[in-house]
mmCIF file of C-alpha atoms and ligand atoms in Angstrom:
data_model
loop_
_atom_site.group_PDB
_atom_site.id
_atom_site.type_symbol
_atom_site.label_atom_id
_atom_site.label_comp_id
_atom_site.label_asym_id
_atom_site.label_seq_id
_atom_site.Cartn_x
_atom_site.Cartn_y
_atom_site.Cartn_z
ATOM 1 C CA MET A 1 -83.049 -35.877 23.365
ATOM 2 C CA LYS A 2 -80.613 -37.568 21.013
ATOM 3 C CA GLU A 3 -78.411 -40.244 22.664
ATOM 4 C CA ALA A 4 -75.247 -41.950 21.360
ATOM 5 C CA VAL A 5 -73.841 -45.102 22.972
ATOM 6 C CA ILE A 6 -70.087 -44.738 23.969
ATOM 7 C CA VAL A 7 -68.380 -48.061 24.370
ATOM 8 C CA VAL A 8 -65.179 -47.578 26.506
ATOM 9 C CA ASP A 9 -62.262 -49.951 26.495
ATOM 10 C CA MET A 10 -63.913 -53.261 25.606
ATOM 11 C CA LEU A 11 -60.716 -54.446 24.475
ATOM 12 C CA GLU A 12 -58.799 -57.717 24.625
ATOM 13 C CA GLU A 13 -56.596 -56.367 27.305
ATOM 14 C CA PHE A 14 -59.442 -55.551 29.752
ATOM 15 C CA VAL A 15 -61.677 -58.495 28.920
ATOM 16 C CA ASN A 16 -59.301 -61.530 28.260
ATOM 17 C CA GLY A 17 -55.893 -60.088 28.830
ATOM 18 C CA ARG A 18 -53.710 -59.270 31.845
ATOM 19 C CA LEU A 19 -56.156 -56.610 33.192
ATOM 20 C CA GLY A 20 -59.305 -58.811 32.387
ATOM 21 C CA ASN A 21 -61.365 -60.870 34.902
ATOM 22 C CA GLU A 22 -64.630 -62.591 35.167
ATOM 23 C CA ARG A 23 -66.441 -59.375 36.112
ATOM 24 C CA THR A 24 -65.308 -57.615 32.912
ATOM 25 C CA ARG A 25 -66.385 -60.795 30.985
ATOM 26 C CA SER A 26 -69.767 -60.833 32.779
ATOM 27 C CA ILE A 27 -71.078 -57.855 30.820
ATOM 28 C CA LEU A 28 -70.498 -59.123 27.368
ATOM 29 C CA PRO A 29 -74.015 -60.635 26.702
ATOM 30 C CA ALA A 30 -76.000 -57.723 28.030
ATOM 31 C CA LEU A 31 -73.769 -55.228 26.305
ATOM 32 C CA ARG A 32 -73.891 -57.210 22.901
ATOM 33 C CA ARG A 33 -77.812 -57.263 22.998
ATOM 34 C CA PHE A 34 -77.952 -53.468 24.036
ATOM 35 C CA LEU A 35 -75.697 -52.466 21.108
ATOM 36 C CA ALA A 36 -78.011 -54.310 18.782
ATOM 37 C CA SER A 37 -80.939 -52.454 20.136
ATOM 38 C CA ALA A 38 -79.214 -49.126 19.979
ATOM 39 C CA ARG A 39 -78.495 -49.673 16.387
ATOM 40 C CA GLN A 40 -82.033 -50.822 15.546
ATOM 41 C CA ALA A 41 -83.224 -47.665 17.205
ATOM 42 C CA GLY A 42 -80.881 -45.568 15.113
ATOM 43 C CA LYS A 43 -78.660 -44.503 17.877
ATOM 44 C CA PRO A 44 -74.963 -43.885 16.975
ATOM 45 C CA VAL A 45 -72.511 -46.351 18.651
ATOM 46 C CA VAL A 46 -69.057 -44.985 19.288
ATOM 47 C CA TYR A 47 -66.198 -47.342 20.402
ATOM 48 C CA VAL A 48 -63.446 -45.498 22.212
ATOM 49 C CA GLY A 49 -60.536 -47.802 23.259
ATOM 50 C CA ASP A 50 -57.063 -47.462 24.542
ATOM 51 C CA ALA A 51 -54.272 -47.304 21.959
ATOM 52 C CA HIS A 52 -51.301 -46.561 23.972
ATOM 53 C CA LEU A 53 -47.776 -45.297 23.000
ATOM 54 C CA PRO A 54 -44.845 -46.279 25.259
ATOM 55 C CA SER A 55 -44.562 -42.572 26.498
ATOM 56 C CA ASP A 56 -48.142 -42.291 27.573
ATOM 57 C CA PRO A 57 -48.538 -41.131 31.287
ATOM 58 C CA GLU A 58 -50.528 -44.327 32.242
ATOM 59 C CA MET A 59 -47.540 -46.605 31.661
ATOM 60 C CA ALA A 60 -46.200 -45.561 35.157
ATOM 61 C CA ILE A 61 -49.465 -46.650 36.790
ATOM 62 C CA TRP A 62 -50.580 -49.780 35.030
ATOM 63 C CA GLY A 63 -47.451 -50.910 32.914
ATOM 64 C CA PRO A 64 -47.798 -51.368 29.157
ATOM 65 C CA HIS A 65 -51.319 -52.269 28.260
ATOM 66 C CA ALA A 66 -53.579 -52.070 25.077
ATOM 67 C CA MET A 67 -50.581 -50.856 23.030
ATOM 68 C CA LYS A 68 -51.411 -49.242 19.764
ATOM 69 C CA GLY A 69 -51.484 -51.842 17.084
ATOM 70 C CA SER A 70 -51.315 -54.847 19.371
ATOM 71 C CA PRO A 71 -53.870 -57.608 19.535
ATOM 72 C CA GLN A 72 -54.612 -56.435 23.174
ATOM 73 C CA ALA A 73 -55.910 -53.178 21.809
ATOM 74 C CA GLU A 74 -58.503 -54.890 19.586
ATOM 75 C CA THR A 75 -62.219 -54.847 20.395
ATOM 76 C CA VAL A 76 -63.267 -58.357 21.703
ATOM 77 C CA GLU A 77 -64.775 -60.629 19.286
ATOM 78 C CA GLU A 78 -68.199 -60.624 20.757
ATOM 79 C CA LEU A 79 -68.548 -56.829 20.302
ATOM 80 C CA GLN A 80 -66.982 -56.230 16.779
ATOM 81 C CA PRO A 81 -67.954 -52.806 15.491
ATOM 82 C CA GLN A 82 -70.511 -52.844 12.615
ATOM 83 C CA PRO A 83 -69.956 -50.730 9.478
ATOM 84 C CA GLU A 84 -72.303 -47.888 10.706
ATOM 85 C CA ASP A 85 -70.604 -47.627 14.080
ATOM 86 C CA TYR A 86 -67.721 -45.181 14.770
ATOM 87 C CA VAL A 87 -64.303 -46.192 16.311
ATOM 88 C CA LEU A 88 -61.990 -43.702 17.951
ATOM 89 C CA GLU A 89 -58.764 -44.283 19.830
ATOM 90 C CA LYS A 90 -57.740 -42.743 23.177
ATOM 91 C CA ARG A 91 -54.432 -42.602 25.104
ATOM 92 C CA THR A 92 -55.734 -41.713 28.617
ATOM 93 C CA TYR A 93 -58.706 -42.475 30.698
ATOM 94 C CA SER A 94 -61.285 -40.135 29.252
ATOM 95 C CA ALA A 95 -63.050 -40.993 25.938
ATOM 96 C CA PHE A 96 -63.054 -37.321 25.125
ATOM 97 C CA TYR A 97 -59.420 -36.325 25.711
ATOM 98 C CA GLU A 98 -57.929 -35.457 22.427
ATOM 99 C CA THR A 99 -59.928 -38.284 20.647
ATOM 100 C CA GLY A 100 -62.289 -36.086 18.568
ATOM 101 C CA LEU A 101 -65.270 -37.465 20.334
ATOM 102 C CA ASP A 102 -66.893 -34.134 21.174
ATOM 103 C CA LEU A 103 -66.653 -32.963 17.585
ATOM 104 C CA LEU A 104 -68.252 -36.213 16.346
ATOM 105 C CA LEU A 105 -71.178 -36.011 18.912
ATOM 106 C CA ARG A 106 -71.856 -32.379 18.040
ATOM 107 C CA SER A 107 -71.778 -33.143 14.292
ATOM 108 C CA LEU A 108 -74.359 -35.880 14.954
ATOM 109 C CA GLY A 109 -76.409 -33.566 17.171
ATOM 110 C CA VAL A 110 -76.109 -35.672 20.235
ATOM 111 C CA ASP A 111 -76.927 -34.308 23.629
ATOM 112 C CA THR A 112 -76.884 -37.385 25.789
ATOM 113 C CA VAL A 113 -74.214 -40.040 26.192
ATOM 114 C CA VAL A 114 -74.964 -43.513 27.223
ATOM 115 C CA ILE A 115 -71.666 -44.846 28.808
ATOM 116 C CA THR A 116 -70.906 -48.490 28.669
ATOM 117 C CA GLY A 117 -67.793 -50.562 28.990
ATOM 118 C CA LEU A 118 -64.856 -50.367 31.402
ATOM 119 C CA HIS A 119 -64.171 -49.440 34.089
ATOM 120 C CA THR A 120 -67.116 -47.830 36.209
ATOM 121 C CA ASN A 121 -64.693 -45.894 38.567
ATOM 122 C CA ILE A 122 -62.017 -45.329 36.072
ATOM 123 C CA CYS A 123 -62.341 -44.573 32.356
ATOM 124 C CA ASP A 124 -66.224 -44.580 32.526
ATOM 125 C CA ARG A 125 -65.849 -41.906 35.324
ATOM 126 C CA HIS A 126 -63.321 -39.674 33.488
ATOM 127 C CA THR A 127 -65.582 -39.855 30.352
ATOM 128 C CA ALA A 128 -68.573 -38.896 32.436
ATOM 129 C CA ALA A 129 -66.500 -35.920 33.925
ATOM 130 C CA ASP A 130 -65.716 -34.535 30.415
ATOM 131 C CA ALA A 131 -69.253 -35.183 29.165
ATOM 132 C CA PHE A 132 -70.566 -33.186 32.057
ATOM 133 C CA ALA A 133 -68.258 -30.411 31.531
ATOM 134 C CA ARG A 134 -69.303 -30.212 27.949
ATOM 135 C CA GLY A 135 -72.968 -30.056 28.715
ATOM 136 C CA TYR A 136 -74.063 -33.602 27.782
ATOM 137 C CA ARG A 137 -76.635 -35.547 29.829
ATOM 138 C CA ILE A 138 -75.390 -38.885 31.103
ATOM 139 C CA VAL A 139 -77.035 -42.268 31.216
ATOM 140 C CA VAL A 140 -75.334 -45.459 32.559
ATOM 141 C CA PRO A 141 -77.004 -48.836 32.137
ATOM 142 C CA GLU A 142 -75.429 -50.525 35.114
ATOM 143 C CA ASP A 143 -75.332 -53.916 33.663
ATOM 144 C CA CYS A 144 -73.143 -52.704 30.715
ATOM 145 C CA VAL A 145 -70.352 -51.376 32.879
ATOM 146 C CA ASN A 146 -68.047 -52.989 35.490
ATOM 147 C CA ALA A 147 -64.917 -52.713 37.471
ATOM 148 C CA PHE A 148 -62.102 -54.747 39.009
ATOM 149 C CA THR A 149 -64.269 -55.356 42.198
ATOM 150 C CA GLU A 150 -67.978 -55.022 43.252
ATOM 151 C CA GLU A 151 -67.076 -52.443 45.725
ATOM 152 C CA GLU A 152 -65.314 -50.271 42.993
ATOM 153 C CA HIS A 153 -68.281 -50.814 40.703
ATOM 154 C CA ARG A 154 -70.886 -49.724 43.213
ATOM 155 C CA SER A 155 -68.954 -46.774 44.507
ATOM 156 C CA GLY A 156 -68.263 -45.912 40.951
ATOM 157 C CA LEU A 157 -71.984 -45.749 40.033
ATOM 158 C CA GLU A 158 -72.714 -43.754 43.144
ATOM 159 C CA TYR A 159 -70.169 -41.196 42.261
ATOM 160 C CA LEU A 160 -71.622 -40.822 38.606
ATOM 161 C CA LYS A 161 -75.100 -40.338 40.047
ATOM 162 C CA ALA A 162 -74.036 -37.863 42.746
ATOM 163 C CA ILE A 163 -71.487 -35.762 40.999
ATOM 164 C CA TYR A 164 -72.572 -35.780 37.407
ATOM 165 C CA GLY A 165 -76.223 -36.410 37.847
ATOM 166 C CA ALA A 166 -76.044 -39.564 35.789
ATOM 167 C CA ARG A 167 -79.211 -41.561 35.364
ATOM 168 C CA ILE A 168 -78.391 -45.116 36.409
ATOM 169 C CA THR A 169 -80.594 -47.629 34.576
ATOM 170 C CA THR A 170 -80.485 -50.911 32.901
ATOM 171 C CA SER A 171 -79.798 -51.935 29.390
ATOM 172 C CA ASP A 172 -83.369 -53.631 29.156
ATOM 173 C CA GLU A 173 -85.116 -50.536 30.296
ATOM 174 C CA LEU A 174 -83.316 -48.274 27.793
ATOM 175 C CA ALA A 175 -83.909 -50.795 24.930
ATOM 176 C CA GLN A 176 -87.671 -50.844 25.835
ATOM 177 C CA GLU A 177 -87.988 -47.081 25.828
ATOM 178 C CA TRP A 178 -86.267 -46.872 22.410
ATOM 179 C CA ALA A 179 -88.297 -49.684 20.911
ATOM 180 C CA GLN A 180 -91.549 -47.795 22.071
ATOM 181 C CA VAL A 181 -90.319 -44.594 20.544
ATOM 182 C CA THR A 182 -89.442 -46.355 17.312
ATOM 183 C CA SER A 183 -92.674 -48.096 17.021
ATOM 184 C CA HIS A 184 -94.703 -44.836 17.797
ATOM 185 C CA ALA A 185 -92.702 -42.998 15.116
ATOM 186 C CA SER A 186 -93.432 -45.534 12.543
ATOM 187 C CA THR A 187 -97.280 -45.571 13.073
HETATM 188 ZN ZN1 ZN B 201 -54.917 -47.126 29.384
#
């Protein structure tokens, strides 16, 4: 099994901006620690965030948000990509839709995506749908995703589990598993 960690929409807009709230800020410490563990274990980390154009379909639903080139489309300071990470832009909910993510993951030999970021029931869900359709296994550390409300977060997780067979776990559990494999490999 080769995993990659996908970081969805951890942008200024959704954390500190008009569409941000305490719930989205609450996952920052766990996600920051988790990304460090992933890098240490040699797992690719791929950021995929909104970079919208004014003509994008989502404008009708959410209004202008995370517009390409604007400060609101920047990854939050706490989670800045490192030199070995990958950074892709998206223009709709799914991290796979016309972003080159599938080609990147296949080039890296990835067969399992660990989905983190925002929001459990929107972009994480659409990303999971496209991952499922392309044959990837899906893992979701529940403390590294969130939604606008607790109900949306919980029902979002249930949906990922029921419809895409996602393994719902925690960032600590995954980090521990990876640390064990890494230490076995080096002995
Ligand atoms: Zn958007």
